[in-house]
PDB file of N, CA and C in Angstrom:
ATOM      1  N   UNK A1405      83.771 106.519 120.612  1.00  0.00           N
ATOM      2  CA  UNK A1405      84.312 106.640 120.042  1.00  0.00           C
ATOM      3  C   UNK A1405      84.539 107.641 118.579  1.00  0.00           C
ATOM      4  N   UNK A1406      83.447 108.855 118.890  1.00  0.00           N
ATOM      5  CA  UNK A1406      83.619 109.796 118.346  1.00  0.00           C
ATOM      6  C   UNK A1406      83.993 110.744 119.108  1.00  0.00           C
ATOM      7  N   UNK A1407      83.673 111.309 120.483  1.00  0.00           N
ATOM      8  CA  UNK A1407      84.058 111.751 121.071  1.00  0.00           C
ATOM      9  C   UNK A1407      85.607 111.594 121.405  1.00  0.00           C
ATOM     10  N   UNK A1408      85.982 110.505 121.363  1.00  0.00           N
ATOM     11  CA  UNK A1408      87.639 110.299 121.099  1.00  0.00           C
ATOM     12  C   UNK A1408      88.479 111.064 120.241  1.00  0.00           C
ATOM     13  N   UNK A1409      87.531 110.780 119.227  1.00  0.00           N
ATOM     14  CA  UNK A1409      88.212 111.048 117.362  1.00  0.00           C
ATOM     15  C   UNK A1409      88.100 113.143 117.802  1.00  0.00           C
ATOM     16  N   UNK A1410      87.147 113.643 118.630  1.00  0.00           N
ATOM     17  CA  UNK A1410      87.160 114.962 118.867  1.00  0.00           C
ATOM     18  C   UNK A1410      88.504 115.396 119.138  1.00  0.00           C
ATOM     19  N   UNK A1411      89.263 114.782 120.281  1.00  0.00           N
ATOM     20  CA  UNK A1411      90.262 114.737 120.902  1.00  0.00           C
ATOM     21  C   UNK A1411      91.501 114.465 120.694  1.00  0.00           C
ATOM     22  N   UNK A1412      91.608 113.988 119.607  1.00  0.00           N
ATOM     23  CA  UNK A1412      92.398 113.015 118.969  1.00  0.00           C
ATOM     24  C   UNK A1412      92.110 112.533 117.486  1.00  0.00           C
ATOM     25  N   UNK A1413      91.765 113.277 116.555  1.00  0.00           N
ATOM     26  CA  UNK A1413      91.517 112.927 115.189  1.00  0.00           C
ATOM     27  C   UNK A1413      92.261 111.953 114.175  1.00  0.00           C
ATOM     28  N   UNK A1414      93.751 112.115 115.263  1.00  0.00           N
ATOM     29  CA  UNK A1414      94.896 110.851 114.531  1.00  0.00           C
ATOM     30  C   UNK A1414      94.801 109.722 114.912  1.00  0.00           C
ATOM     31  N   UNK A1415      94.157 109.455 116.239  1.00  0.00           N
ATOM     32  CA  UNK A1415      94.193 107.944 116.642  1.00  0.00           C
ATOM     33  C   UNK A1415      93.606 107.099 115.626  1.00  0.00           C
ATOM     34  N   UNK A1416      94.422 106.152 114.811  1.00  0.00           N
ATOM     35  CA  UNK A1416      94.249 105.142 113.941  1.00  0.00           C
ATOM     36  C   UNK A1416      93.295 104.369 114.531  1.00  0.00           C
ATOM     37  N   UNK A1417      94.008 103.710 116.173  1.00  0.00           N
ATOM     38  CA  UNK A1417      93.270 102.289 116.444  1.00  0.00           C
ATOM     39  C   UNK A1417      91.556 103.112 116.829  1.00  0.00           C
ATOM     40  N   UNK A1418      91.280 104.252 117.223  1.00  0.00           N
ATOM     41  CA  UNK A1418      89.684 104.338 117.441  1.00  0.00           C
ATOM     42  C   UNK A1418      89.405 104.551 116.407  1.00  0.00           C
ATOM     43  N   UNK A1419      89.831 104.556 114.945  1.00  0.00           N
ATOM     44  CA  UNK A1419      88.909 104.554 113.756  1.00  0.00           C
ATOM     45  C   UNK A1419      88.784 103.402 113.527  1.00  0.00           C
ATOM     46  N   UNK A1420      89.985 102.051 114.146  1.00  0.00           N
ATOM     47  CA  UNK A1420      89.800 100.859 113.634  1.00  0.00           C
ATOM     48  C   UNK A1420      88.670 100.266 114.379  1.00  0.00           C
ATOM     49  N   UNK A1421      88.658 100.490 115.489  1.00  0.00           N
ATOM     50  CA  UNK A1421      87.443  99.739 116.299  1.00  0.00           C
ATOM     51  C   UNK A1421      86.284 100.332 116.035  1.00  0.00           C
ATOM     52  N   UNK A1422      85.799 102.043 115.768  1.00  0.00           N
ATOM     53  CA  UNK A1422      84.904 102.184 115.902  1.00  0.00           C
ATOM     54  C   UNK A1422      84.424 101.323 114.036  1.00  0.00           C
ATOM     55  N   UNK A1423      85.137 101.451 113.624  1.00  0.00           N
ATOM     56  CA  UNK A1423      84.811 100.267 112.358  1.00  0.00           C
ATOM     57  C   UNK A1423      84.211  99.233 112.016  1.00  0.00           C
ATOM     58  N   UNK A1424      84.675  98.305 113.473  1.00  0.00           N
ATOM     59  CA  UNK A1424      84.678  97.263 113.810  1.00  0.00           C
ATOM     60  C   UNK A1424      83.005  96.851 114.405  1.00  0.00           C
ATOM     61  N   UNK A1425      82.715  98.226 114.993  1.00  0.00           N
ATOM     62  CA  UNK A1425      81.423  98.740 115.714  1.00  0.00           C
ATOM     63  C   UNK A1425      80.568  98.416 114.503  1.00  0.00           C
ATOM     64  N   UNK A1426      80.735  99.583 113.493  1.00  0.00           N
ATOM     65  CA  UNK A1426      79.649  99.910 112.616  1.00  0.00           C
ATOM     66  C   UNK A1426      79.560  98.579 111.862  1.00  0.00           C
ATOM     67  N   UNK A1427      80.549  97.972 111.576  1.00  0.00           N
ATOM     68  CA  UNK A1427      80.445  96.684 110.411  1.00  0.00           C
ATOM     69  C   UNK A1427      79.466  95.529 111.500  1.00  0.00           C
ATOM     70  N   UNK A1428      79.821  95.694 112.493  1.00  0.00           N
ATOM     71  CA  UNK A1428      78.420  94.543 113.465  1.00  0.00           C
ATOM     72  C   UNK A1428      77.348  94.887 113.560  1.00  0.00           C
ATOM     73  N   UNK A1429      76.913  96.218 113.528  1.00  0.00           N
ATOM     74  CA  UNK A1429      75.829  96.703 113.626  1.00  0.00           C
ATOM     75  C   UNK A1429      75.308  97.079 112.104  1.00  0.00           C
ATOM     76  N   UNK A1430      76.158  96.612 111.050  1.00  0.00           N
ATOM     77  CA  UNK A1430      75.489  96.637 109.891  1.00  0.00           C
ATOM     78  C   UNK A1430      75.711  97.769 108.834  1.00  0.00           C
ATOM     79  N   UNK A1431      76.290  98.421 109.427  1.00  0.00           N
ATOM     80  CA  UNK A1431      76.572 100.308 108.839  1.00  0.00           C
ATOM     81  C   UNK A1431      78.023  99.921 108.184  1.00  0.00           C
ATOM     82  N   UNK A1432      77.712  99.173 107.016  1.00  0.00           N
ATOM     83  CA  UNK A1432      78.937  98.668 106.032  1.00  0.00           C
ATOM     84  C   UNK A1432      79.476  99.970 105.658  1.00  0.00           C
ATOM     85  N   UNK A1433      78.772 101.053 105.555  1.00  0.00           N
ATOM     86  CA  UNK A1433      79.693 102.098 104.615  1.00  0.00           C
ATOM     87  C   UNK A1433      80.415 102.938 105.565  1.00  0.00           C
ATOM     88  N   UNK A1434      79.646 103.234 106.902  1.00  0.00           N
ATOM     89  CA  UNK A1434      80.468 103.811 107.664  1.00  0.00           C
ATOM     90  C   UNK A1434      81.618 103.208 108.415  1.00  0.00           C
ATOM     91  N   UNK A1435      81.538 101.448 108.262  1.00  0.00           N
ATOM     92  CA  UNK A1435      82.847 100.677 108.965  1.00  0.00           C
ATOM     93  C   UNK A1435      84.089 100.893 107.450  1.00  0.00           C
ATOM     94  N   UNK A1436      83.300 100.768 106.581  1.00  0.00           N
ATOM     95  CA  UNK A1436      84.447 101.020 105.297  1.00  0.00           C
ATOM     96  C   UNK A1436      85.393 102.794 105.275  1.00  0.00           C
ATOM     97  N   UNK A1437      84.468 103.779 105.753  1.00  0.00           N
ATOM     98  CA  UNK A1437      85.088 105.401 105.820  1.00  0.00           C
ATOM     99  C   UNK A1437      85.908 104.661 107.083  1.00  0.00           C
ATOM    100  N   UNK A1438      85.559 104.466 107.826  1.00  0.00           N
ATOM    101  CA  UNK A1438      86.808 104.956 109.606  1.00  0.00           C
ATOM    102  C   UNK A1438      87.822 103.105 108.750  1.00  0.00           C
ATOM    103  N   UNK A1439      87.402 102.534 108.147  1.00  0.00           N
ATOM    104  CA  UNK A1439      88.866 101.775 107.864  1.00  0.00           C
ATOM    105  C   UNK A1439      90.023 102.505 107.101  1.00  0.00           C
ATOM    106  N   UNK A1440      89.215 103.132 106.269  1.00  0.00           N
ATOM    107  CA  UNK A1440      90.128 104.077 104.813  1.00  0.00           C
ATOM    108  C   UNK A1440      90.559 104.632 105.862  1.00  0.00           C
ATOM    109  N   UNK A1441      90.200 105.569 107.087  1.00  0.00           N
ATOM    110  CA  UNK A1441      91.014 106.770 107.452  1.00  0.00           C
ATOM    111  C   UNK A1441      91.860 106.038 108.538  1.00  0.00           C
ATOM    112  N   UNK A1442      91.571 104.827 109.044  1.00  0.00           N
ATOM    113  CA  UNK A1442      92.836 103.749 109.573  1.00  0.00           C
ATOM    114  C   UNK A1442      93.823 103.730 108.426  1.00  0.00           C
ATOM    115  N   UNK A1443      93.863 103.420 107.536  1.00  0.00           N
ATOM    116  CA  UNK A1443      94.753 103.011 106.628  1.00  0.00           C
ATOM    117  C   UNK A1443      95.746 104.360 106.287  1.00  0.00           C
ATOM    118  N   UNK A1444      94.667 105.446 105.773  1.00  0.00           N
ATOM    119  CA  UNK A1444      94.948 106.827 105.471  1.00  0.00           C
ATOM    120  C   UNK A1444      96.046 107.446 106.885  1.00  0.00           C
ATOM    121  N   UNK A1445      95.766 107.152 107.826  1.00  0.00           N
ATOM    122  CA  UNK A1445      96.496 107.284 109.096  1.00  0.00           C
ATOM    123  C   UNK A1445      97.844 106.626 109.643  1.00  0.00           C
ATOM    124  N   UNK A1446      97.781 105.110 109.295  1.00  0.00           N
ATOM    125  CA  UNK A1446      98.927 104.670 109.508  1.00  0.00           C
ATOM    126  C   UNK A1446      98.627 103.183 108.629  1.00  0.00           C
ATOM    127  N   UNK A1447      99.536 103.502 107.371  1.00  0.00           N
ATOM    128  CA  UNK A1447      99.679 102.484 106.544  1.00  0.00           C
ATOM    129  C   UNK A1447     100.241 101.223 106.831  1.00  0.00           C
ATOM    130  N   UNK A1448     100.843 101.321 107.828  1.00  0.00           N
ATOM    131  CA  UNK A1448     101.329  99.981 108.012  1.00  0.00           C
ATOM    132  C   UNK A1448     101.083  99.279 109.285  1.00  0.00           C
ATOM    133  N   UNK A1449      99.442  99.893 109.857  1.00  0.00           N
ATOM    134  CA  UNK A1449      98.377  98.636 110.301  1.00  0.00           C
ATOM    135  C   UNK A1449      97.725  97.769 109.928  1.00  0.00           C
ATOM    136  N   UNK A1450      97.982  96.278 109.532  1.00  0.00           N
ATOM    137  CA  UNK A1450      97.092  95.553 109.164  1.00  0.00           C
ATOM    138  C   UNK A1450      96.012  95.123 108.892  1.00  0.00           C
ATOM    139  N   UNK A1451      95.448  95.509 110.211  1.00  0.00           N
ATOM    140  CA  UNK A1451      94.149  95.584 110.993  1.00  0.00           C
ATOM    141  C   UNK A1451      93.117  96.512 109.571  1.00  0.00           C
ATOM    142  N   UNK A1452      93.773  97.485 109.724  1.00  0.00           N
ATOM    143  CA  UNK A1452      92.994  98.816 109.034  1.00  0.00           C
ATOM    144  C   UNK A1452      92.787  97.981 107.323  1.00  0.00           C
ATOM    145  N   UNK A1453      93.874  97.104 106.974  1.00  0.00           N
ATOM    146  CA  UNK A1453      93.377  96.828 105.744  1.00  0.00           C
ATOM    147  C   UNK A1453      92.728  95.718 106.148  1.00  0.00           C
ATOM    148  N   UNK A1454      92.387  94.878 106.770  1.00  0.00           N
ATOM    149  CA  UNK A1454      91.541  93.669 107.029  1.00  0.00           C
ATOM    150  C   UNK A1454      89.984  94.355 107.093  1.00  0.00           C
ATOM    151  N   UNK A1455      89.626  95.287 108.068  1.00  0.00           N
ATOM    152  CA  UNK A1455      88.434  96.124 107.781  1.00  0.00           C
ATOM    153  C   UNK A1455      88.327  96.808 106.727  1.00  0.00           C
ATOM    154  N   UNK A1456      88.633  97.049 106.241  1.00  0.00           N
ATOM    155  CA  UNK A1456      89.031  97.800 104.641  1.00  0.00           C
ATOM    156  C   UNK A1456      88.249  96.908 103.620  1.00  0.00           C
ATOM    157  N   UNK A1457      88.454  95.599 103.753  1.00  0.00           N
ATOM    158  CA  UNK A1457      88.768  94.258 103.106  1.00  0.00           C
ATOM    159  C   UNK A1457      87.230  93.773 103.836  1.00  0.00           C
ATOM    160  N   UNK A1458      86.788  93.732 104.939  1.00  0.00           N
ATOM    161  CA  UNK A1458      85.549  92.789 105.717  1.00  0.00           C
ATOM    162  C   UNK A1458      84.219  94.008 104.728  1.00  0.00           C
ATOM    163  N   UNK A1459      84.590  95.610 104.855  1.00  0.00           N
ATOM    164  CA  UNK A1459      83.670  96.084 104.517  1.00  0.00           C
ATOM    165  C   UNK A1459      83.386  95.939 102.975  1.00  0.00           C
ATOM    166  N   UNK A1460      84.491  96.051 102.515  1.00  0.00           N
ATOM    167  CA  UNK A1460      84.087  96.092 100.758  1.00  0.00           C
ATOM    168  C   UNK A1460      83.364  94.784 100.601  1.00  0.00           C
ATOM    169  N   UNK A1461      83.917  93.831 100.735  1.00  0.00           N
ATOM    170  CA  UNK A1461      82.985  92.572 100.825  1.00  0.00           C
ATOM    171  C   UNK A1461      81.545  92.645 101.320  1.00  0.00           C
ATOM    172  N   UNK A1462      81.472  93.103 102.587  1.00  0.00           N
ATOM    173  CA  UNK A1462      79.831  93.086 102.917  1.00  0.00           C
ATOM    174  C   UNK A1462      79.204  94.032 102.114  1.00  0.00           C
ATOM    175  N   UNK A1463      79.304  95.119 101.205  1.00  0.00           N
ATOM    176  CA  UNK A1463      78.986  95.927 100.406  1.00  0.00           C
ATOM    177  C   UNK A1463      79.086  95.388  98.961  1.00  0.00           C
ATOM    178  N   UNK A1464      79.505  94.347  99.205  1.00  0.00           N
ATOM    179  CA  UNK A1464      79.437  93.422  97.689  1.00  0.00           C
ATOM    180  C   UNK A1464      80.229  94.046  96.507  1.00  0.00           C
ATOM    181  N   UNK A1465      81.162  94.496  97.002  1.00  0.00           N
ATOM    182  CA  UNK A1465      82.591  95.311  96.043  1.00  0.00           C
ATOM    183  C   UNK A1465      83.592  94.291  96.206  1.00  0.00           C
ATOM    184  N   UNK A1466      83.058  93.384  95.390  1.00  0.00           N
ATOM    185  CA  UNK A1466      84.189  92.043  95.493  1.00  0.00           C
ATOM    186  C   UNK A1466      85.734  92.366  95.108  1.00  0.00           C
ATOM    187  N   UNK A1467      85.488  93.083  93.969  1.00  0.00           N
ATOM    188  CA  UNK A1467      86.584  93.062  93.272  1.00  0.00           C
ATOM    189  C   UNK A1467      87.604  94.078  94.084  1.00  0.00           C
ATOM    190  N   UNK A1468      87.243  94.795  94.601  1.00  0.00           N
ATOM    191  CA  UNK A1468      87.801  96.274  95.605  1.00  0.00           C
ATOM    192  C   UNK A1468      88.444  95.262  96.682  1.00  0.00           C
ATOM    193  N   UNK A1469      87.453  94.812  97.514  1.00  0.00           N
ATOM    194  CA  UNK A1469      87.806  93.478  98.664  1.00  0.00           C
ATOM    195  C   UNK A1469      89.434  92.733  98.472  1.00  0.00           C
TER     196      UNK A1469
END
């Protein structure tokens, strides 16, 4: 994913997919940051918001999720 983002840093799908990969590895901070990037690049992509919420919940930031 990281190499792909070096080629095209505006690819929200790569951020979204890397976000879930980080999530599954328990790296919730990184998952959150990539999900946030997804939403910043494409605010219409619903999965970005879903990933943000999942990461925030895992980080126990319940009110924000």
